[in-house]
Short mmCIF file of C-alpha atoms in Angstrom, two decimals:
data_model
loop_
_atom_site.label_atom_id
_atom_site.label_comp_id
_atom_site.label_asym_id
_atom_site.label_seq_id
_atom_site.Cartn_x
_atom_site.Cartn_y
_atom_site.Cartn_z
CA MET A 22 16.22 -22.43 3.01
CA SER A 23 12.36 -21.41 3.17
CA GLY A 24 11.00 -19.13 6.34
CA SER A 25 9.06 -22.19 7.69
CA GLN A 26 12.49 -24.11 7.70
CA ARG A 27 14.89 -21.92 9.37
CA THR A 28 15.44 -22.33 13.40
CA VAL A 29 15.08 -20.51 16.27
CA PHE A 30 17.15 -20.98 19.20
CA GLY A 31 17.89 -24.36 17.67
CA ARG A 32 14.36 -25.38 17.30
CA PRO A 33 12.41 -25.50 13.86
CA ARG A 34 9.41 -22.60 13.59
CA GLU A 35 6.25 -24.11 13.64
CA PHE A 36 4.45 -21.81 11.53
CA ASP A 37 4.95 -20.36 7.96
CA ILE A 38 6.65 -16.87 7.66
CA ASP A 39 4.41 -15.88 4.94
CA GLU A 40 1.34 -16.83 6.12
CA VAL A 41 1.88 -15.32 9.66
CA LEU A 42 3.09 -11.92 7.96
CA GLU A 43 -0.19 -11.92 5.73
CA ARG A 44 -2.49 -12.02 8.79
CA ALA A 45 -0.38 -9.45 10.61
CA MET A 46 -0.62 -7.19 7.48
CA GLN A 47 -4.34 -7.77 7.63
CA VAL A 48 -4.75 -6.48 11.03
CA PHE A 49 -2.79 -3.37 10.51
CA TRP A 50 -4.70 -2.80 7.12
CA ALA A 51 -8.01 -3.21 9.27
CA ARG A 52 -7.25 -1.43 12.58
CA GLY A 53 -4.07 0.91 11.81
CA TYR A 54 -0.69 0.91 13.52
CA ASP A 55 -1.83 2.63 16.80
CA GLY A 56 -4.96 0.58 16.75
CA THR A 57 -3.38 -2.76 16.59
CA SER A 58 -2.02 -4.30 20.04
CA LEU A 59 0.53 -6.91 20.41
CA THR A 60 -2.24 -9.31 21.37
CA ASP A 61 -4.31 -8.54 18.23
CA LEU A 62 -1.21 -9.34 16.33
CA THR A 63 -0.47 -12.68 18.09
CA ASP A 64 -4.09 -13.67 18.05
CA ALA A 65 -4.37 -13.32 14.32
CA MET A 66 -0.86 -14.53 13.47
CA GLY A 67 -1.60 -17.82 15.86
CA ILE A 68 1.68 -17.43 17.51
CA THR A 69 3.38 -16.39 20.72
CA LYS A 70 4.67 -12.75 21.66
CA SER A 71 8.10 -14.55 21.67
CA SER A 72 7.77 -16.24 18.48
CA MET A 73 6.77 -13.00 16.88
CA TYR A 74 9.78 -11.15 18.36
CA ALA A 75 12.15 -13.90 17.49
CA ALA A 76 10.74 -14.07 13.61
CA PHE A 77 9.90 -10.45 13.13
CA GLY A 78 11.31 -8.06 15.74
CA ASN A 79 9.18 -5.50 17.64
CA LYS A 80 5.71 -4.36 16.70
CA GLU A 81 7.20 -1.41 14.56
CA GLN A 82 9.78 -3.82 12.78
CA LEU A 83 6.81 -6.05 11.85
CA PHE A 84 4.94 -3.19 10.64
CA ARG A 85 7.40 -2.36 8.09
CA LYS A 86 7.55 -5.97 7.00
CA ALA A 87 3.91 -5.86 6.52
CA VAL A 88 3.91 -2.62 4.60
CA GLN A 89 6.45 -4.07 2.20
CA ARG A 90 4.26 -7.17 1.61
CA TYR A 91 1.37 -4.79 0.92
CA ALA A 92 3.45 -3.01 -1.52
CA GLU A 93 4.39 -6.18 -3.21
CA GLY A 94 1.02 -7.59 -2.79
CA PRO A 95 -2.24 -6.01 -2.95
CA ALA A 96 -0.76 -2.48 -3.96
CA SER A 97 1.42 -3.82 -6.82
CA TYR A 98 -1.09 -2.47 -9.07
CA ALA A 99 1.08 0.97 -8.56
CA THR A 100 4.08 -0.67 -9.93
CA ARG A 101 2.38 -2.51 -12.84
CA ALA A 102 0.74 0.85 -13.96
CA LEU A 103 3.82 2.23 -14.59
CA GLN A 104 4.40 0.09 -17.33
CA GLU A 105 1.45 1.08 -19.39
CA PRO A 106 2.24 2.44 -22.71
CA THR A 107 0.72 6.05 -22.62
CA ALA A 108 0.73 8.45 -19.59
CA ARG A 109 -3.13 8.06 -19.70
CA GLU A 110 -3.36 4.30 -19.61
CA VAL A 111 -0.73 4.86 -16.41
CA ALA A 112 -3.25 7.11 -14.81
CA GLU A 113 -6.06 5.09 -15.63
CA ALA A 114 -4.55 1.85 -14.44
CA PHE A 115 -3.42 3.42 -11.16
CA LEU A 116 -6.93 4.68 -10.17
CA ARG A 117 -8.43 1.47 -11.21
CA GLY A 118 -5.85 -0.65 -9.25
CA ALA A 119 -7.01 1.75 -6.21
CA VAL A 120 -10.33 0.59 -6.70
CA ARG A 121 -10.00 -3.05 -6.71
CA THR A 122 -7.79 -3.07 -4.08
CA THR A 123 -9.73 -0.87 -1.82
CA THR A 124 -12.80 -2.82 -2.20
CA SER A 125 -11.77 -6.21 -2.47
CA PRO A 126 -14.24 -8.57 -0.56
CA ASN A 127 -11.23 -10.81 0.78
CA ALA A 128 -9.37 -7.69 2.41
CA PRO A 129 -10.29 -4.75 4.48
CA ALA A 130 -11.90 -1.83 3.03
CA GLY A 131 -9.56 1.25 2.05
CA CYS A 132 -5.90 1.20 1.81
CA LEU A 133 -3.23 0.25 4.14
CA SER A 134 -1.42 3.31 3.73
CA VAL A 135 -4.39 5.57 4.67
CA GLN A 136 -5.78 3.21 7.46
CA GLY A 137 -2.23 2.37 9.03
CA ALA A 138 -1.71 5.93 9.88
CA LEU A 139 -4.81 7.09 11.27
CA ALA A 140 -4.95 8.81 14.77
CA LEU A 141 -1.08 7.97 15.45
CA SER A 142 0.59 8.48 18.66
CA GLU A 143 4.10 9.92 19.19
CA GLN A 144 5.04 6.52 19.92
CA GLY A 145 3.66 5.60 16.51
CA ARG A 146 5.59 8.14 14.52
CA PRO A 147 7.93 5.95 13.07
CA ALA A 148 5.07 4.16 11.27
CA HIS A 149 3.76 7.32 10.18
CA ASP A 150 7.32 8.13 8.73
CA VAL A 151 7.27 4.80 7.15
CA LEU A 152 3.94 5.30 5.29
CA VAL A 153 4.93 8.88 4.35
CA GLY A 154 8.09 7.74 2.74
CA TRP A 155 6.02 4.95 0.60
CA ARG A 156 3.57 7.60 -0.57
CA ILE A 157 6.33 10.08 -1.64
CA ASP A 158 7.88 7.40 -3.43
CA ALA A 159 4.88 6.23 -5.41
CA GLY A 160 4.20 10.16 -6.21
CA ASP A 161 7.87 10.25 -7.71
CA GLN A 162 7.70 7.23 -9.57
CA LEU A 163 4.67 8.45 -11.21
CA GLU A 164 6.11 11.81 -11.60
CA ALA A 165 9.34 10.15 -13.55
CA ARG A 166 6.92 8.09 -15.68
CA PHE A 167 5.02 11.31 -16.76
CA ARG A 168 8.21 13.04 -17.37
CA ARG A 169 9.30 10.39 -19.97
CA ALA A 170 5.79 10.75 -21.23
CA VAL A 171 6.62 14.47 -21.83
CA GLU A 172 10.08 13.66 -23.50
CA GLU A 173 8.72 10.89 -25.88
CA GLY A 174 5.84 13.51 -27.03
CA ASP A 175 3.06 11.31 -25.49
CA LEU A 176 2.42 14.49 -23.09
CA SER A 177 2.67 17.78 -24.29
CA ASP A 178 5.74 20.18 -23.57
CA ASP A 179 3.38 22.31 -21.27
CA ALA A 180 2.40 19.36 -19.33
CA ASP A 181 3.39 19.35 -15.45
CA PRO A 182 4.70 15.73 -14.53
CA GLY A 183 4.50 16.79 -10.88
CA ARG A 184 1.17 18.17 -10.69
CA LEU A 185 -0.19 15.26 -12.76
CA ALA A 186 1.31 12.81 -10.29
CA ARG A 187 0.17 14.54 -7.46
CA PHE A 188 -3.54 14.78 -8.96
CA ILE A 189 -3.42 11.07 -9.26
CA MET A 190 -2.16 10.33 -5.76
CA THR A 191 -4.60 12.64 -4.22
CA THR A 192 -7.45 10.73 -6.39
CA ALA A 193 -6.17 7.51 -5.53
CA PHE A 194 -5.97 8.18 -1.56
CA GLY A 195 -9.67 10.03 -1.79
CA ILE A 196 -10.76 6.47 -3.53
CA ALA A 197 -9.25 4.69 -0.63
CA VAL A 198 -11.25 7.24 2.12
CA GLN A 199 -14.35 6.51 0.23
CA ALA A 200 -13.98 2.65 0.24
CA ALA A 201 -13.42 2.82 3.67
CA ASN A 202 -16.61 5.00 4.05
CA GLY A 203 -18.45 2.21 2.35
CA LEU A 204 -18.54 3.24 -1.31
CA GLY A 205 -18.66 0.14 -3.71
CA PRO A 206 -16.50 -0.46 -6.95
CA ASP A 207 -19.28 0.96 -9.47
CA THR A 208 -19.32 4.09 -7.78
CA LEU A 209 -15.78 4.32 -7.16
CA ASP A 210 -14.96 3.70 -11.01
CA GLU A 211 -17.49 6.40 -11.85
CA ILE A 212 -15.13 8.95 -9.82
CA VAL A 213 -12.07 7.38 -12.12
CA ASP A 214 -14.12 8.52 -14.99
CA THR A 215 -15.05 11.67 -13.93
CA ALA A 216 -11.37 12.45 -13.03
CA LEU A 217 -9.91 11.28 -16.50
CA LEU A 218 -12.14 13.80 -18.14
CA SER A 219 -9.74 16.49 -16.99
CA TRP A 220 -6.51 14.41 -18.35
CA PRO A 221 -4.35 16.87 -20.85
CA THR A 222 -4.88 15.47 -24.86
#
């Protein structure tokens, strides 16, 4: 049974779950967790607060769902990059994906995992922890992929998978910040070119 067909309090929902979650994700992406009010969310989603609570739970629970949607949608380049045949191609696909996602004309500039945690209050601490956990997981996956590259002989034995993963993650998040500052894809791709010059051969 689809999200739009399930019932709440015996009545069918009058909205599409995926569509309104997409709208919520866009608001969090543009304004951050603390910068987004319940009114911002319900106005963008086109539903009442009671409908939002019934479908998604509170603001924090909605944010977690929005982050998951972001990871599986706009930020899915990170997972796809791990499938590239060489470590260098993994690194390039990850960074080029960051450029494409953070400069998309159809989405807010920057990255939800960066924008979402700006200026968080103590009440926003759980949202901060969600994003930190997501970033750590992405870095761990990169490190595991680079470790495999060492084992396969694609990277030299003296390569440090952890250092390489941190380098790529730091560059990717720097790209996100610069995109939010207004840098376009061509300029950011030049940054990727420069970063890859230091990749171990």
